[in-house]
XYZ file of C-alpha atoms in Angstrom:
404
model
C -114.797 37.212 44.980
C -117.580 36.447 42.393
C -118.264 40.234 42.133
C -114.557 40.878 41.536
C -114.524 38.306 38.733
C -117.671 39.736 37.197
C -116.307 43.234 37.306
C -112.984 42.113 35.734
C -114.939 40.244 32.962
C -117.152 43.346 32.188
C -114.134 45.581 31.973
C -112.541 43.235 29.504
C -115.620 43.048 27.340
C -115.827 46.873 27.526
C -112.184 47.162 26.166
C -113.004 44.515 23.463
C -116.419 45.945 22.294
C -115.622 49.586 22.719
C -117.567 52.558 24.148
C -120.803 51.770 22.080
C -121.268 48.741 24.233
C -120.894 50.395 27.577
C -124.742 51.018 28.191
C -125.621 47.422 27.369
C -122.800 46.023 29.616
C -124.096 48.198 32.361
C -127.224 46.191 32.459
C -125.235 43.123 33.577
C -123.904 44.949 36.635
C -121.486 47.638 37.746
C -117.930 47.623 36.480
C -118.100 48.397 32.754
C -117.111 51.927 33.253
C -113.547 52.516 32.860
C -111.138 54.631 34.892
C -107.435 55.411 35.063
C -105.227 53.226 33.156
C -108.169 51.234 31.616
C -109.465 54.443 30.181
C -106.198 55.375 28.610
C -105.963 51.845 27.257
C -109.458 52.204 25.706
C -108.709 55.626 24.179
C -105.558 54.103 22.590
C -107.460 51.199 21.107
C -110.421 53.422 20.099
C -108.088 55.591 17.983
C -107.598 52.592 15.718
C -110.559 50.207 16.032
C -113.582 52.417 16.972
C -115.070 53.979 13.794
C -117.510 56.120 15.907
C -114.533 58.086 17.495
C -112.932 59.583 14.377
C -114.433 63.033 14.877
C -113.452 63.258 18.463
C -110.202 61.401 18.865
C -107.945 64.328 18.320
C -109.318 66.198 21.213
C -109.153 63.140 23.353
C -105.374 63.103 22.646
C -105.219 59.562 21.210
C -106.827 59.225 17.849
C -106.413 59.829 14.272
C -108.303 63.043 14.311
C -109.246 62.692 10.621
C -112.036 65.075 9.788
C -113.295 66.402 6.513
C -110.533 66.678 3.875
C -108.471 63.777 5.452
C -106.683 65.589 8.142
C -104.072 63.485 9.972
C -103.256 63.673 13.707
C -100.804 66.218 14.997
C -97.294 65.186 15.838
C -97.903 65.657 19.557
C -101.019 63.623 19.503
C -99.232 60.695 17.780
C -96.305 60.890 20.056
C -98.573 60.658 23.066
C -100.598 57.814 21.407
C -97.227 55.958 20.733
C -96.256 56.435 24.383
C -99.534 55.153 25.720
C -99.529 52.063 23.405
C -95.936 51.098 24.306
C -96.533 51.527 28.114
C -99.824 49.735 28.254
C -99.455 46.669 25.955
C -97.013 43.715 25.605
C -94.453 44.075 22.763
C -96.311 41.601 20.438
C -99.500 43.526 20.797
C -97.750 46.816 20.294
C -96.530 45.505 16.905
C -100.038 44.521 15.878
C -101.601 47.942 16.974
C -98.845 49.866 15.180
C -99.360 48.054 11.973
C -103.128 48.562 12.142
C -102.719 52.224 12.843
C -100.899 52.558 9.387
C -103.237 50.156 7.498
C -106.568 51.183 8.953
C -105.966 54.887 9.572
C -103.316 55.723 7.108
C -100.996 57.053 9.763
C -97.961 57.230 7.490
C -96.935 60.224 9.451
C -95.287 57.737 11.849
C -92.626 57.446 9.004
C -92.371 61.124 8.279
C -91.004 62.649 11.477
C -87.801 61.366 12.964
C -88.975 61.844 16.572
C -92.114 59.861 15.910
C -90.294 57.021 14.097
C -87.761 56.885 16.950
C -90.741 56.268 19.275
C -92.065 53.361 17.235
C -91.373 49.865 18.323
C -89.063 48.187 15.670
C -90.560 44.945 14.332
C -90.557 43.001 11.110
C -93.956 44.366 10.054
C -92.817 47.938 10.359
C -89.604 47.236 8.321
C -91.793 45.828 5.526
C -93.831 49.108 5.687
C -90.766 51.163 5.624
C -89.337 49.299 2.508
C -92.651 49.546 0.686
C -92.806 53.342 1.221
C -89.076 54.093 1.214
C -89.398 56.377 -1.727
C -91.696 58.588 0.194
C -89.460 58.904 3.357
C -88.122 62.395 3.739
C -84.397 62.919 3.971
C -84.563 64.051 7.588
C -86.092 60.749 8.490
C -83.886 58.361 6.431
C -81.143 57.964 9.283
C -83.844 57.027 11.826
C -85.478 54.621 9.469
C -82.184 52.967 8.792
C -81.418 52.614 12.481
C -84.802 51.060 12.989
C -84.195 48.551 10.164
C -80.686 47.854 11.492
C -82.090 47.081 15.000
C -84.594 44.524 13.477
C -81.943 43.009 11.251
C -79.606 42.580 14.236
C -82.340 40.806 16.115
C -83.166 38.435 13.341
C -79.476 37.590 12.830
C -79.158 36.981 16.533
C -82.064 34.561 16.311
C -80.781 32.546 13.243
C -77.053 32.951 12.914
C -75.546 30.324 15.189
C -78.089 27.612 14.340
C -77.551 28.180 10.555
C -73.776 28.190 10.902
C -73.897 25.020 12.937
C -76.122 23.312 10.337
C -73.750 24.272 7.482
C -70.514 23.354 9.175
C -71.995 20.313 10.627
C -73.107 18.933 7.357
C -69.864 19.815 5.537
C -67.429 18.663 8.172
C -67.581 14.918 7.902
C -65.429 14.287 10.822
C -68.047 15.744 13.069
C -70.467 12.893 12.165
C -67.947 10.038 12.495
C -66.091 8.667 15.517
C -63.159 7.828 13.309
C -61.194 10.050 10.966
C -61.931 9.600 7.267
C -59.241 7.872 5.138
C -60.201 10.155 2.319
C -59.510 13.212 4.477
C -55.834 12.361 5.155
C -53.380 15.033 4.063
C -50.794 12.404 2.795
C -48.014 15.063 1.798
C -48.016 16.669 5.191
C -48.255 13.268 7.026
C -45.169 11.997 5.108
C -43.190 15.267 5.636
C -43.845 15.393 9.368
C -43.061 11.712 9.878
C -39.825 11.307 7.764
C -37.926 11.152 11.208
C -39.711 7.943 11.931
C -38.505 6.062 8.789
C -37.521 2.544 9.684
C -34.400 1.780 7.669
C -34.445 -1.978 8.293
C -38.020 -2.506 7.345
C -37.906 0.225 4.747
C -41.268 1.608 6.075
C -42.529 4.867 7.291
C -44.095 4.500 10.737
C -46.257 7.676 11.228
C -46.642 8.911 14.826
C -49.430 11.164 13.776
C -51.689 11.466 10.702
C -52.660 14.900 9.475
C -56.086 15.666 7.931
C -57.504 18.343 5.817
C -59.789 20.761 7.717
C -62.878 20.263 5.775
C -64.684 22.937 7.661
C -62.298 25.576 6.247
C -62.372 24.382 2.673
C -63.350 27.295 0.546
C -66.587 27.333 -1.574
C -67.663 23.775 -1.205
C -71.196 24.486 -2.188
C -73.065 27.153 -4.169
C -76.250 28.590 -2.539
C -78.580 30.691 -4.513
C -81.338 32.523 -2.675
C -83.842 33.776 -5.279
C -86.477 36.109 -3.638
C -89.907 37.164 -4.911
C -90.160 40.890 -3.909
C -93.800 41.346 -4.593
C -95.738 43.114 -1.852
C -97.414 40.146 -0.361
C -93.968 38.657 0.383
C -92.795 41.390 2.646
C -91.879 39.285 5.835
C -90.285 36.583 3.825
C -88.225 39.099 1.823
C -86.801 40.320 5.055
C -86.083 36.962 6.576
C -84.689 35.735 3.251
C -82.391 38.686 3.051
C -81.102 37.943 6.544
C -80.561 34.285 5.668
C -78.687 35.345 2.480
C -76.326 37.623 4.532
C -75.465 34.816 6.881
C -74.792 32.438 4.025
C -72.554 35.033 2.524
C -70.495 35.222 5.602
C -69.736 31.509 5.667
C -66.474 30.750 3.699
C -67.383 27.309 2.617
C -70.432 28.703 0.686
C -70.442 30.522 -2.603
C -73.655 32.596 -2.001
C -75.661 34.523 -4.628
C -78.823 36.500 -3.579
C -81.175 37.669 -6.300
C -84.482 39.564 -6.048
C -87.138 39.740 -8.801
C -90.472 41.058 -9.880
C -90.855 41.365 -13.613
C -87.173 42.348 -13.593
C -84.186 40.650 -11.917
C -81.759 42.418 -9.598
C -78.514 40.751 -8.226
C -77.970 41.940 -4.668
C -75.203 39.564 -3.867
C -72.615 42.343 -3.268
C -74.873 44.475 -1.073
C -75.974 41.330 0.910
C -72.247 40.382 1.558
C -71.442 43.958 2.692
C -74.379 45.055 4.715
C -77.976 43.304 4.801
C -79.553 46.684 5.620
C -78.187 48.034 2.235
C -79.600 45.051 0.630
C -82.942 45.579 2.004
C -83.118 49.216 0.892
C -82.319 47.780 -2.498
C -85.563 45.731 -2.621
C -88.473 47.168 -4.272
C -91.674 45.647 -2.802
C -94.616 45.334 -5.111
C -94.958 44.948 -8.794
C -95.338 41.854 -10.995
C -93.738 38.495 -10.971
C -91.529 36.608 -13.615
C -90.109 33.669 -11.623
C -89.003 31.948 -14.800
C -86.868 34.848 -15.948
C -85.268 34.925 -12.536
C -84.502 31.288 -12.377
C -83.022 31.536 -15.829
C -80.681 34.304 -14.478
C -79.597 32.169 -11.559
C -78.656 29.245 -13.900
C -75.389 30.903 -14.831
C -74.088 30.513 -11.292
C -74.633 26.636 -11.355
C -71.258 25.219 -12.036
C -71.608 21.934 -10.206
C -75.218 21.129 -10.071
C -74.777 18.363 -7.458
C -73.097 20.911 -5.185
C -75.685 23.605 -5.627
C -78.738 24.590 -3.494
C -81.437 26.720 -5.149
C -83.856 28.320 -2.661
C -86.715 30.137 -4.356
C -88.706 32.282 -1.856
C -92.054 32.838 -3.622
C -95.725 32.388 -3.512
C -95.535 31.119 -7.018
C -98.056 33.493 -8.518
C -96.213 33.523 -11.889
C -96.858 36.268 -14.299
C -94.159 35.011 -16.803
C -94.130 31.694 -18.742
C -95.497 29.062 -16.418
C -94.732 26.156 -18.669
C -91.138 27.247 -19.145
C -90.706 27.675 -15.362
C -91.931 24.088 -14.598
C -89.667 22.713 -17.372
C -86.623 24.706 -16.260
C -86.996 23.609 -12.634
C -87.482 19.964 -13.740
C -84.214 20.063 -15.765
C -82.378 21.586 -12.750
C -83.502 18.761 -10.504
C -82.613 16.257 -13.138
C -79.050 17.734 -13.148
C -78.750 17.173 -9.442
C -79.521 20.655 -8.120
C -81.006 20.587 -4.572
C -83.965 22.865 -5.208
C -86.796 23.851 -3.042
C -89.557 26.689 -2.941
C -90.290 28.292 0.364
C -93.922 29.622 -0.263
C -93.236 31.757 2.943
C -90.324 32.183 5.181
C -91.783 33.841 8.262
C -93.491 33.205 11.601
C -96.962 33.924 10.187
C -99.538 31.259 9.171
C -100.091 29.327 6.007
C -99.604 31.703 3.068
C -101.817 32.114 -0.005
C -99.924 30.558 -3.077
C -100.553 29.043 -6.626
C -101.427 25.546 -5.760
C -101.276 24.161 -9.401
C -97.625 25.247 -9.963
C -96.752 24.103 -6.367
C -98.028 20.678 -7.134
C -96.252 20.424 -10.534
C -92.834 21.458 -9.018
C -93.351 19.139 -6.036
C -94.136 16.312 -8.381
C -90.942 17.054 -10.350
C -88.806 16.794 -7.180
C -88.811 20.554 -6.051
C -90.800 20.518 -2.668
C -92.994 23.618 -2.079
C -93.854 24.524 1.574
C -93.937 27.258 3.994
C -91.152 27.256 6.587
C -90.577 29.115 9.834
C -87.070 30.611 10.242
C -86.488 28.328 13.203
C -86.767 25.220 11.067
C -84.682 26.617 8.200
C -81.290 25.298 9.539
C -82.610 21.630 9.634
C -83.796 22.102 6.040
C -80.300 23.518 4.890
C -78.338 20.735 6.640
C -80.562 18.148 5.026
C -79.944 19.540 1.549
C -76.232 19.758 2.107
C -76.222 16.093 3.215
C -78.116 15.109 0.060
C -81.262 14.075 1.896
C -84.641 13.613 0.058
C -85.994 17.249 0.497
C -89.511 16.036 -0.258
C -89.531 13.773 2.749
C -87.778 16.431 4.899
C -90.231 19.152 3.814
C -93.068 16.895 5.023
C -91.395 16.320 8.323
C -90.810 20.127 8.721
C -94.421 20.895 7.664
C -95.695 18.385 10.285
C -93.468 19.918 12.995
C -94.835 23.299 12.299
C -98.354 22.045 12.340
C -97.780 20.281 15.794
C -96.270 23.595 17.106
């Protein structure tokens, strides 16, 4: 048994360290040499992570094949490599390897051939790459690219839609949180009309058999929700999640939803978001500078009832515009009653890089700034609609994420 464990460990170290370590590992005992599926796995990994294999990888059938002049791999080689990766590794590892293939080896050819793109595992990182390079995607690949983006968007909506809807309707439908009907919710006109037959002539009183109530869950446009998204390149995952969230908000009748993206310019994507979130994503232009103050100024025109408005800024707060004006503008919105928050990241990734000085200033003025995973967003939205202290709620959410 001990020999089996040692051999297993040696093979794992061999896969981690690469071919260059094989001779040294052999000195610890037999078992470092790879065969069969392990060898195929090693070749797939070496194509991306082993710098010593660049000159030979194309002949091995699994690598970049980049020689002098920056030659890329042939389509058959890439196709076989993609097949190897997807068959040998779990889905979450496949996503990492594919992303590294494009970043470390420049395998943008994955995006240029429909048959190759169709073989790629759809994930949020790949969608971010597609959006960043969408201007370079040839016409023959665009349909495949759109299908890939659509499949990821559908999966993200599936993960978030029901919880987000439940949070909104639960917060707005007061009867759901009270064992007794609310007096303020009685539809008096309908109640009187339906109970006229129960008028007591002697007492000169109307004795209702049944009370009728307004359906608060169906009341149209009770709140305005503005999602203001920083489309700088570092925010790619957050842009995708925020776009999906915006599309869900737009489909809820009780919310008047606006979705805006910005760099140094501001683009209103509300119409595209309401019609098709994939169209909206292809309207995003990742990269460029940042003018948050300009974008917030644009969003102000949609704030009719400040106390019935939620402003969600999705940004790392690296402001290229007027920082002082941004802080002042956000302070005034909070003082007017707007429920404002800044999500430094909206993704499943770790703690983001952000401008700590602006984040502290905004938080001090009542706009909490924190990263949030998509799974915890419904709780945040429900709290905002209920008028809870978003500063305290954000701390609780941050603690929950830290514990997870």
